[in-house]
XYZ file of C-alpha atoms in Angstrom:
572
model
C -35.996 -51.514 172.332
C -33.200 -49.579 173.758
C -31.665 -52.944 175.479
C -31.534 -54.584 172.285
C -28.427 -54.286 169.709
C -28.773 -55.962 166.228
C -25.421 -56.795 164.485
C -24.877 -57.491 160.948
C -22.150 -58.332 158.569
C -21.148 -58.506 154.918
C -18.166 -59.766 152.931
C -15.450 -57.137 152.403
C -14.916 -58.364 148.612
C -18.623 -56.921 148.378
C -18.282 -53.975 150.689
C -14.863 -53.160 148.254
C -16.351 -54.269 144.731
C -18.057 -50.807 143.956
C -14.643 -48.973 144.791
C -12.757 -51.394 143.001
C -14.759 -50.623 139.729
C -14.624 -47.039 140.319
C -10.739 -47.040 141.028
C -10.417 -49.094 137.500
C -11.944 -46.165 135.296
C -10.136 -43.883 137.753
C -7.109 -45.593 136.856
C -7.630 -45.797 133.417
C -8.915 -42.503 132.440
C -5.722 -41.276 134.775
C -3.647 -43.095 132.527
C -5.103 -42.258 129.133
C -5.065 -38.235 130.395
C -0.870 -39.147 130.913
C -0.683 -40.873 127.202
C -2.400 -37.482 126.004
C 0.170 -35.503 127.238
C 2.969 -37.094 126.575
C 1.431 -37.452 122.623
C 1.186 -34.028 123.058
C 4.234 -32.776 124.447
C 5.924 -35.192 122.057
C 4.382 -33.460 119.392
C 5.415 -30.357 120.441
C 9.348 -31.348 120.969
C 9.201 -32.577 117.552
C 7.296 -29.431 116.160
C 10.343 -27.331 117.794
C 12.732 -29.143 116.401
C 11.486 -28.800 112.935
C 10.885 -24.969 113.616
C 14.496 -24.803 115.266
C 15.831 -26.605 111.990
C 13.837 -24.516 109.653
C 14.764 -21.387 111.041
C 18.027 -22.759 110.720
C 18.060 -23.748 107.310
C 16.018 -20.537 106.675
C 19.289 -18.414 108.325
C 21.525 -20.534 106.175
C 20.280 -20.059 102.997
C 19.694 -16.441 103.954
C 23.185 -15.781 104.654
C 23.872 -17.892 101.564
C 21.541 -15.722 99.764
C 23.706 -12.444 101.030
C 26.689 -14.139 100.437
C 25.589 -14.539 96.382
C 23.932 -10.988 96.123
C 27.182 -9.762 97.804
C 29.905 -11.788 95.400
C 27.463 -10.320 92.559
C 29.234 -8.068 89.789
C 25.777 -6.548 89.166
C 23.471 -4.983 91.434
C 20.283 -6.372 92.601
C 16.936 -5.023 93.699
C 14.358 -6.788 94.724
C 10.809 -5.365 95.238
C 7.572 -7.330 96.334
C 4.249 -7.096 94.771
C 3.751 -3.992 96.333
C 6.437 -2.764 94.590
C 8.248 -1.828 97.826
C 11.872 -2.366 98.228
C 12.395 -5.959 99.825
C 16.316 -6.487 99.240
C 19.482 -5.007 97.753
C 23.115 -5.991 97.651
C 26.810 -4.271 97.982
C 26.695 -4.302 94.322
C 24.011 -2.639 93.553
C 24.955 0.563 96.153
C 28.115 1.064 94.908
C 26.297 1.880 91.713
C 24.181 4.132 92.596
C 26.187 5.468 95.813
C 23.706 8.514 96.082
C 21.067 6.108 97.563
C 23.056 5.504 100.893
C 20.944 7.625 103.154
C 17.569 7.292 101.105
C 17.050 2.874 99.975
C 15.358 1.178 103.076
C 12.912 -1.818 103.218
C 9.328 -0.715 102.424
C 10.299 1.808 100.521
C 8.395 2.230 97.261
C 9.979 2.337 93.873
C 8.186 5.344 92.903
C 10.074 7.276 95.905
C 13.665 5.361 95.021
C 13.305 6.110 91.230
C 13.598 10.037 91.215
C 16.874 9.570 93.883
C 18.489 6.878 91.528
C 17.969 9.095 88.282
C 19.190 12.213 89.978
C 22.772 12.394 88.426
C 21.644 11.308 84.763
C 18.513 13.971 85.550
C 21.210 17.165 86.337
C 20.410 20.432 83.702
C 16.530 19.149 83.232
C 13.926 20.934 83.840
C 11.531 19.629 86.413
C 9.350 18.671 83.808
C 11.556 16.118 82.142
C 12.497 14.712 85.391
C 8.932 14.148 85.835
C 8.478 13.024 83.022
C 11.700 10.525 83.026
C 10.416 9.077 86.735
C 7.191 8.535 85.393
C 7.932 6.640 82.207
C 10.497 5.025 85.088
C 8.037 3.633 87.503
C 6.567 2.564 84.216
C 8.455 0.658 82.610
C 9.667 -1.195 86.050
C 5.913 -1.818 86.765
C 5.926 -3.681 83.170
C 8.942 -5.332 84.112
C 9.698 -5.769 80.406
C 13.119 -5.712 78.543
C 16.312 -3.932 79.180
C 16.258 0.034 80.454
C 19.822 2.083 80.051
C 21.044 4.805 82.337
C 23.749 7.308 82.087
C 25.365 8.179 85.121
C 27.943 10.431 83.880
C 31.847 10.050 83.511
C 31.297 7.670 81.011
C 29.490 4.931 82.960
C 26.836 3.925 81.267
C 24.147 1.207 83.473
C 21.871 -1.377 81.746
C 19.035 -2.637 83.597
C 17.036 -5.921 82.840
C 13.754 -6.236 85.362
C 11.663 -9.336 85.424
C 8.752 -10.263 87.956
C 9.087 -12.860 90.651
C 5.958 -15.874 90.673
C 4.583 -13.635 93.455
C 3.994 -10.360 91.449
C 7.365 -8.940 93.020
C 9.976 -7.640 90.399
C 14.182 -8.303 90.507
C 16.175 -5.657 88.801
C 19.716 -6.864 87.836
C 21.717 -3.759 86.690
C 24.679 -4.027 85.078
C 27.998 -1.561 83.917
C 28.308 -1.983 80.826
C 31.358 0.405 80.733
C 33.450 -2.339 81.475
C 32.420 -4.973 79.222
C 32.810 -2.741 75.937
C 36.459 -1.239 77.721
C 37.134 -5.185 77.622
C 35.403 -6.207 74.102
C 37.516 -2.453 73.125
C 40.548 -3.885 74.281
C 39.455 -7.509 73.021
C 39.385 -5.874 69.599
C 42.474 -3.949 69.741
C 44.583 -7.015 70.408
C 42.839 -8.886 67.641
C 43.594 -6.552 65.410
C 47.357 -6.200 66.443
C 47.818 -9.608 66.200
C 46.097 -9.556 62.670
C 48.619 -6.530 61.746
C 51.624 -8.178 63.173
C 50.201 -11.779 61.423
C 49.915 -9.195 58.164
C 53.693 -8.088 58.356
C 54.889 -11.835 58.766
C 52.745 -12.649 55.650
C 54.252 -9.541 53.695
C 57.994 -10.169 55.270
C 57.674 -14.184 54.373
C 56.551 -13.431 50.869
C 59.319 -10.985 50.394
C 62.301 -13.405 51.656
C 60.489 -15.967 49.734
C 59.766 -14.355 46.687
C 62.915 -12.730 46.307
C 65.204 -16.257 46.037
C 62.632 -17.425 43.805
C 62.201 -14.935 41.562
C 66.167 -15.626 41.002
C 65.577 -19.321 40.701
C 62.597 -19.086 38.266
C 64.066 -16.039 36.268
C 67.491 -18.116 35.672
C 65.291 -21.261 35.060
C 63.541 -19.695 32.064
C 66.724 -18.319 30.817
C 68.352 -22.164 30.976
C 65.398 -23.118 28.908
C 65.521 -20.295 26.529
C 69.749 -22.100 25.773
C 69.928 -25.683 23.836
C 69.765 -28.070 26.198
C 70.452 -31.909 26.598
C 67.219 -34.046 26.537
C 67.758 -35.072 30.437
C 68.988 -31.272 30.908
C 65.998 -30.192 29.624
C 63.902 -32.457 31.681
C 65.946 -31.887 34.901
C 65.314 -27.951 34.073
C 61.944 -28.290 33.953
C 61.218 -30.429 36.522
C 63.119 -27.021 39.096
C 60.631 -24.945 36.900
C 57.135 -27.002 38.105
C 58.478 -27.214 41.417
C 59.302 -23.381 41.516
C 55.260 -22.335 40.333
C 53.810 -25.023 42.612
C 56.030 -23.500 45.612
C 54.820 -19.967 44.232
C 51.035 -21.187 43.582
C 51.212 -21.953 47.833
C 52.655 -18.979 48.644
C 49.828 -16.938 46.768
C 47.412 -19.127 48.068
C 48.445 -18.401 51.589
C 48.643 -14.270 50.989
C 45.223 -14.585 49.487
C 43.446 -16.547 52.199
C 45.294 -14.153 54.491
C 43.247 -11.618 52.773
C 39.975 -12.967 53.002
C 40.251 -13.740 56.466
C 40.983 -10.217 57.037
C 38.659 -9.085 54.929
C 40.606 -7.049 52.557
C 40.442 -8.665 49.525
C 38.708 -6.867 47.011
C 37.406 -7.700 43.888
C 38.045 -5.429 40.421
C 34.585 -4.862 38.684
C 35.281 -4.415 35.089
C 33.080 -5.273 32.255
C 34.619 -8.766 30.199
C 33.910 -11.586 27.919
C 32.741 -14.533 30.010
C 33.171 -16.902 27.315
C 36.814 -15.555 26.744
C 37.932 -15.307 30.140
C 36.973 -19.209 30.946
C 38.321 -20.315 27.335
C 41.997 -18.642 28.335
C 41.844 -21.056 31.755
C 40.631 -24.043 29.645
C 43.126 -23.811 27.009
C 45.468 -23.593 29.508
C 44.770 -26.052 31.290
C 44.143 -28.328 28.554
C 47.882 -28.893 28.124
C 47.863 -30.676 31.452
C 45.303 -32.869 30.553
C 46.765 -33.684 27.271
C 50.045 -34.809 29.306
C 48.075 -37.193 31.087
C 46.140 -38.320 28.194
C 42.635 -36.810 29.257
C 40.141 -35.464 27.162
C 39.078 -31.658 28.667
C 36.235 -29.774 26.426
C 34.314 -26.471 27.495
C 30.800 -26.109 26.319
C 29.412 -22.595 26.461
C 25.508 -22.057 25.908
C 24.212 -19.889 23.050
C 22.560 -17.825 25.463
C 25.696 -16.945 27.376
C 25.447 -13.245 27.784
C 28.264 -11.385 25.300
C 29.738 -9.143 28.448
C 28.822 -9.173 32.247
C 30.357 -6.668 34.853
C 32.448 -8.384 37.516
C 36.017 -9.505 38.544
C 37.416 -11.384 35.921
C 40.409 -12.267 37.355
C 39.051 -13.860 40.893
C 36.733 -15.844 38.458
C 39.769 -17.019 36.588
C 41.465 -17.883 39.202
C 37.940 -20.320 40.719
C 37.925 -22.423 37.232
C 41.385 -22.107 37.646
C 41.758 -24.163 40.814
C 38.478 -26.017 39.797
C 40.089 -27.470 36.724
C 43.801 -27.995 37.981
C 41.834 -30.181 40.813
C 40.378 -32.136 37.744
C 43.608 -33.255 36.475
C 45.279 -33.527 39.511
C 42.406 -35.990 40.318
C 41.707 -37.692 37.371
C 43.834 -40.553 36.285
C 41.731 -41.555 32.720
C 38.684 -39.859 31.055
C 37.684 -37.159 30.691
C 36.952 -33.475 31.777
C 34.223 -31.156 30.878
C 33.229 -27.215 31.452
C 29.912 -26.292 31.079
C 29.075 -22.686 31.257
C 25.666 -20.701 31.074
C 23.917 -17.788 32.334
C 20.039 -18.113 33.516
C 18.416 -14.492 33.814
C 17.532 -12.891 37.321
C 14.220 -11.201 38.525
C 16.561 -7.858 39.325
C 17.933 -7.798 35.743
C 20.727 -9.744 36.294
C 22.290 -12.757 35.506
C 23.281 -15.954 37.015
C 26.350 -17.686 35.804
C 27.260 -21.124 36.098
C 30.388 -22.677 35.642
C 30.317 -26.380 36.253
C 33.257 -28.457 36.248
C 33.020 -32.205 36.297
C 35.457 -34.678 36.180
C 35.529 -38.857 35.980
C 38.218 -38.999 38.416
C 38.742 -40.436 41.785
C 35.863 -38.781 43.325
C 34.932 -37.673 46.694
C 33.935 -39.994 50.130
C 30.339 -38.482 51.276
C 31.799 -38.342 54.783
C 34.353 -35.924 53.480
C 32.330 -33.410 51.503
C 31.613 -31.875 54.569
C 34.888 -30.606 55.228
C 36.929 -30.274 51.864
C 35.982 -26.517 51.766
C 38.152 -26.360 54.990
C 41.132 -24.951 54.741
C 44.406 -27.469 54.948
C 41.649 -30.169 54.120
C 41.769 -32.947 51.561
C 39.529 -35.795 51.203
C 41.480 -38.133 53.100
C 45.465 -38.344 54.248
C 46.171 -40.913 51.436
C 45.029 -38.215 49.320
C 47.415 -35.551 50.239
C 50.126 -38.059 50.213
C 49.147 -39.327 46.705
C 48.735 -36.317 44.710
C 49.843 -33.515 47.001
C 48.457 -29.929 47.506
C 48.255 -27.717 50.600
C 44.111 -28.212 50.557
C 43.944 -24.508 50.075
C 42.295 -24.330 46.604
C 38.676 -24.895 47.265
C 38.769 -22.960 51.039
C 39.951 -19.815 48.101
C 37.111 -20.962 45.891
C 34.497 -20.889 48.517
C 35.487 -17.445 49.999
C 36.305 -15.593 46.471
C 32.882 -17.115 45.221
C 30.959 -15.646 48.644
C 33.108 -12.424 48.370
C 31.147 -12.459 44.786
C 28.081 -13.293 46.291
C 27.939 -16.485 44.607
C 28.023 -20.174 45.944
C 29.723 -23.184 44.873
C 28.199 -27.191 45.516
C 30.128 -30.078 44.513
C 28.348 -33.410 43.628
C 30.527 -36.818 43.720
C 30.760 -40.477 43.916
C 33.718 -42.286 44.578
C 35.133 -43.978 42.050
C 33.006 -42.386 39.590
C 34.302 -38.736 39.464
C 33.212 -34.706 40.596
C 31.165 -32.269 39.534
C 31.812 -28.781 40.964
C 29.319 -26.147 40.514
C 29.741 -22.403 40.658
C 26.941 -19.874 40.369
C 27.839 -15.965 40.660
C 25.124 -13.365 39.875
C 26.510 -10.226 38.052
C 25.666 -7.601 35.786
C 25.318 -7.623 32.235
C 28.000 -5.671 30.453
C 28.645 -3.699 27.401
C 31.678 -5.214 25.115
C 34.547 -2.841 24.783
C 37.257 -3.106 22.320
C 39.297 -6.201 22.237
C 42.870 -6.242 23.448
C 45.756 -6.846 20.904
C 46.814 -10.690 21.876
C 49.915 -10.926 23.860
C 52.011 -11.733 20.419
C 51.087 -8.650 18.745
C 51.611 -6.460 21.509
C 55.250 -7.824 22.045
C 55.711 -6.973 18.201
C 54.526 -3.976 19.223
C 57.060 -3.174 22.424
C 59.336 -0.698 22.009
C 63.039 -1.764 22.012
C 66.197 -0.588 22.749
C 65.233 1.214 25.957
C 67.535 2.408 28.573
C 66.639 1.109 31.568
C 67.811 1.624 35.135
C 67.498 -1.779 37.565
C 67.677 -0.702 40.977
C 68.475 -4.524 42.876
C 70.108 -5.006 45.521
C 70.208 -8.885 45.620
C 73.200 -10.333 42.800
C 71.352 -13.145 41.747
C 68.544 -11.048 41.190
C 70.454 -8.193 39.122
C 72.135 -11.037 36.394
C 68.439 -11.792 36.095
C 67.129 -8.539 35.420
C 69.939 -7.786 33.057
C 69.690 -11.159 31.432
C 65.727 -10.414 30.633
C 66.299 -7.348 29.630
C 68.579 -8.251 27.045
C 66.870 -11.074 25.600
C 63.392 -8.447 25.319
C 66.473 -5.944 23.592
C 66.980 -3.302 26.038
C 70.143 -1.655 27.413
C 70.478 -1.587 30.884
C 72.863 -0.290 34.256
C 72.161 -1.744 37.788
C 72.543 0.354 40.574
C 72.153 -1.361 44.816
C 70.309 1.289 46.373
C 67.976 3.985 46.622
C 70.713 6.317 47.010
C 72.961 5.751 43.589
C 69.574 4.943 41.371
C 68.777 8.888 42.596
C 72.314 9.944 41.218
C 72.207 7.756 38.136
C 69.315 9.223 36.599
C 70.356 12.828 37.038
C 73.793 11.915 35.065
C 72.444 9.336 32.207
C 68.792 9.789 30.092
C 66.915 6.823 30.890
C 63.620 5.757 29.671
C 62.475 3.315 32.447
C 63.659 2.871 36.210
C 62.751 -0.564 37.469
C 62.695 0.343 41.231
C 62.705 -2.920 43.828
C 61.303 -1.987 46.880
C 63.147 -3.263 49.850
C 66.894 -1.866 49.586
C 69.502 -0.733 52.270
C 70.499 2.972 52.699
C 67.242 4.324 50.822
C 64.439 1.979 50.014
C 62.279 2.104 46.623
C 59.665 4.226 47.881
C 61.924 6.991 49.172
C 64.094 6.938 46.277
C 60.820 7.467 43.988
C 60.041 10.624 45.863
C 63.391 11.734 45.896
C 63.141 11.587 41.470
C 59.989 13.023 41.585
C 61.051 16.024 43.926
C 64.117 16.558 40.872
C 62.971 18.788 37.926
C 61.717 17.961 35.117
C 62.524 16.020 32.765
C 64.052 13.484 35.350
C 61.527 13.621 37.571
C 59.118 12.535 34.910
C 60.920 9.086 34.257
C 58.250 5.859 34.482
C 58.862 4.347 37.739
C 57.906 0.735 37.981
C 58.042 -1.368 41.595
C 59.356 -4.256 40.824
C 59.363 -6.445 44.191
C 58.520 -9.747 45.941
C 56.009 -7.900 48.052
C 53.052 -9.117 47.295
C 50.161 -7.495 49.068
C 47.708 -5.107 47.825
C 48.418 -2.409 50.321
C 51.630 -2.605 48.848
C 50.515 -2.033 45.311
C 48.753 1.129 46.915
C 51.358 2.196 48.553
C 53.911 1.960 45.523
C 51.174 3.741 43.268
C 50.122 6.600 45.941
C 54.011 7.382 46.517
C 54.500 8.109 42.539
C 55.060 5.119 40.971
C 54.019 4.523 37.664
C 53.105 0.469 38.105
C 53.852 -2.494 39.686
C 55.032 -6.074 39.094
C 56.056 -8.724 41.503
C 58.370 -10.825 41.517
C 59.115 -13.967 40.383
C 59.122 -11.890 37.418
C 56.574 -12.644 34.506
C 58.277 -11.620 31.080
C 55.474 -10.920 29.181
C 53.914 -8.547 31.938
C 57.498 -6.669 32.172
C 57.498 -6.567 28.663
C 54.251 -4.917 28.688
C 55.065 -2.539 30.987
C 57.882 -1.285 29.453
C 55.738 -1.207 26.024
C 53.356 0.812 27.708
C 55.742 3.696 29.958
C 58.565 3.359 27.915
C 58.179 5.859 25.938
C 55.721 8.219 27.781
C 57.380 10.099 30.534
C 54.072 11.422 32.538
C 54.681 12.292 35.883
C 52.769 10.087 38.211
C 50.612 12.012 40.897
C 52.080 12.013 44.125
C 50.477 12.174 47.635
């Protein structure tokens, strides 16, 4: 029906509702593709930043990296597991300068090894330098302990190669010229300042020596005259303080040895049980004066003669003993001395001293073998000392490879121990005691002093008068050359230190005379104390040597012994 039209409707909101729903997930997945991509390209900003900072930091700690390698004394390669060349510093060129045109990054070792041996490889065959690559490459392969190079002129390179935790290997080279020129010149100032601490030693013994020989020489002479009771006591009161002054001073030049380590020890064979009795009996007057009781007990199995220094082991018991009494208000004091056999054929004696004295504070055991050490301040201030003694026992004991302990309680006393191993020894004639041989001496020498110091030439002439020789005193070098080629003398006592010609030149100056002046007995008599200066005073012609302050019955020996025997005394 053409005519006819048919009209219909429907509500928009249902017309719409399909498009509505599809513009929703439209909407929505639209939205979710923009929260993607801004996840993403948030991501990705923070990704470059990181990157940006880590290439950053990676830059910085590179150029902090080529900062250190370049501030490095020693030179540094590093190689990668490939053992190619990765890195190398400033150093490390100016080394090996030779490698300028040839080190590059890749390069292997085996290629950089024959260029940096070249100069230490110049005069070899082509088979050693084959040979001296090879072992090379080797060894820096193994990356193992130190490799040394000589690149001429005196350098001389040390090399110390160690792998990285990826396989790669860092050599560290390093001239080693330099530090023994510096350890060389370390050593030559050390020893300068030990000579130059050596002459101070030797010079302050002499200026020391020499007034005290005067005051200890005239001190025995006041004591040798009738005296009033508090006289006498005054006079020896200057005497004990003149020995103890002397006692440091020794003390001082023989820790002054030790530390330079030219003490030396004589190696005789000698009584053991002699040599400790003489210090015990000595020393046994002490104790008596402070009413102690001091005994020595020697084993029966004490060996009859060892070989060693007698008087270094003296002079231990010595200080071992005087430390006893200085220590030990009331008691007693006893050695005890044995000898225990040693698997090499030896023997091991032991000297113990122990005291019931004040004893020793555990926390200060530690540190009384130190030298200028005592127990405690009270204790210096109490009984005095210098707190040399036992450092001296210590080192003389090690010199002898021996040891000493010490053992104490406070309160209840000390008990020092020293153990030396030496050799048995074959007994030799006994010496005449000291009393026979001064009934012995010959008398009425004529004797030439040569003194320069006036205190020290009443002295001599006082002594020798008293021991019943004649004698004329001369200053210098110069008139005690002149004297004995007008006057027949038997003796010359020589000092050493004079103006206008010292002792030494004025003994080569007799010797160079004729005979039978130039065979007069020369004997050094001088406050230097040091036993390069005994050598020296021997090896320039004299006869012997005594120091001062003067010991009487060791002058009187010495004249007993060259006074009457003009031998001429070999001269260097």
């Amino acid at each position: 029906y053409r005519s006819v039209q048919v009209s219909a409707s429907m509500p928009m909101a249902a017309v719409l509702a399909p498009w509505h729903r599809d513009a929703s997930a439209i909407a929505a997945a639209a939205a979710g593709v923009c929260l993607l991509v801004l996840l993403v390209a948030a991501l990705m900003y923070r990704h470059a930043v990181a990157l940006t900072r880590a290439i950053g930091a990676a830059d910085r700690a590179r150029a902090l990296m080529d900062q250190a390698l370049a501030s490095m004394g020693d030179g540094f390669l590093l190689c990668d597991a490939e053992d190619r060349v990765v890195a190398w510093n400033a150093r490390y060129l100016q080394m090996f300068p030779w490698l300028h045109g040839t080190i590059r990054v890749g390069l292997p070792f085996a290629e950089l090894a024959p260029a940096a041996a070249a100069p230490s490889m110049a005069g070899r065959t082509q088979a050693e330098r084959s040979e001296y690559v090879a072992q090379r490459v080797e060894r820096h392969r193994r990356a193992e302990g130190m490799v040394q190079q000589d690149l001429g002129g005196g350098v001389i390179v040390e090399t110390s190669e160690r792998r990285t935790a990826d396989g790669g290997i860092v050599s560290v080279s390093r001239d080693i010229t330099a530090a023994e020129r510096r350890l060389t010149r370390a050593k030559e100032a050390a020893e300068a300042s030990n000579r130059a601490k050596s002459r101070f030693l030797a010079a302050m013994s002499h200026e020391i020596r020499t007034p005290l020989n005067g005051i200890l020489g005239m001190n025995g002479l006041m004591l040798d005259t009738p005296l009033a009771p508090e006289q006498r006591q005054q006079a020896e009161l200057i005497r004990s303080s003149g020995q103890s002054l002397l006692a440091i001073i020794n003390d001082i030049l023989d820790l002054s040895k030790v530390e330079a380590g030219r003490m030396s020890l004589e190696v005789i064979d000698f009584d053991p049980r002699a040599a400790i009795a003489e210090v015990t009996e000595l020393m046994a007057v002490r104790a008596r004066s402070k009413a102690l009781t001091l005994e020595a007990h020697f084993d029966a199995g004490l060996p009859a003669a060892v070989r060693g220094d007698p008087s270094r082991l003296r002079q231990i018991v010595f200080n071992l003993l005087g430390n006893a009494v200085k220590f030990t208000e009331r008691g007693r004091i006893d050695v005890h001395v044995s000898a225990q056999p040693l698997a090499d054929g030896r023997c091991e004696l032991t000297v113990a001293v122990c005291d019931t004295g004040i004893g020793i504070a555990p926390e200060a055991l530690a540190t009384i073998f130190d030298p200028f050490q005592q127990a405690d301040s009270s204790t210096a201030r109490r009984f005095g000392g210098s707190g040399l003694g036992l450092t001296l026992c210590r080192e003389i004991a090690q010199l002898m490879q021996g040891r000493i302990e010490v053992k104490s309680e406070p309160g209840r006393g000390s008990c020092f121990r020293l153990s030396v191993p030496l050799q048995r020894g074959q007994l030799a004639a006994a010496p005449l005691p000291t009393a026979v041989r001064a009934a012995a001496a010959s008398s009425g020498l004529r004797i030439l002093v040569a003194e320069d110091n006036a205190v020290n030439q009443i002295l001599m002439q006082s002594i020798l008068k008293q021991l019943g020789h004649f004698c004329d005193v001369v200053a210098n070098g110069v008139e005690a050359v002149a004297q004995v080629q007008v006057a027949d003398y038997d003796v010359v006592l020589m000092d050493a230190q004079m103006p206008e010609m010292d002792g030494l030149a004025a003994t080569r100056a007799i010797r160079a005379l004729d005979l039978p002046v130039a065979a007069i007995p020369i004997i050094a008599v001088t406050a230097n104390a040091m036993a390069e200066d005994r050598q020296a005073y021997l090896a320039g012609g004299m006869n012997a040597y005594v120091t001062k302050p003067i010991d009487v019955n060791e002058l009187a020996q010495l004249l007993t012994q060259y006074g009457r025997c003009k031998v001429p005394a070999s001269v260097d």
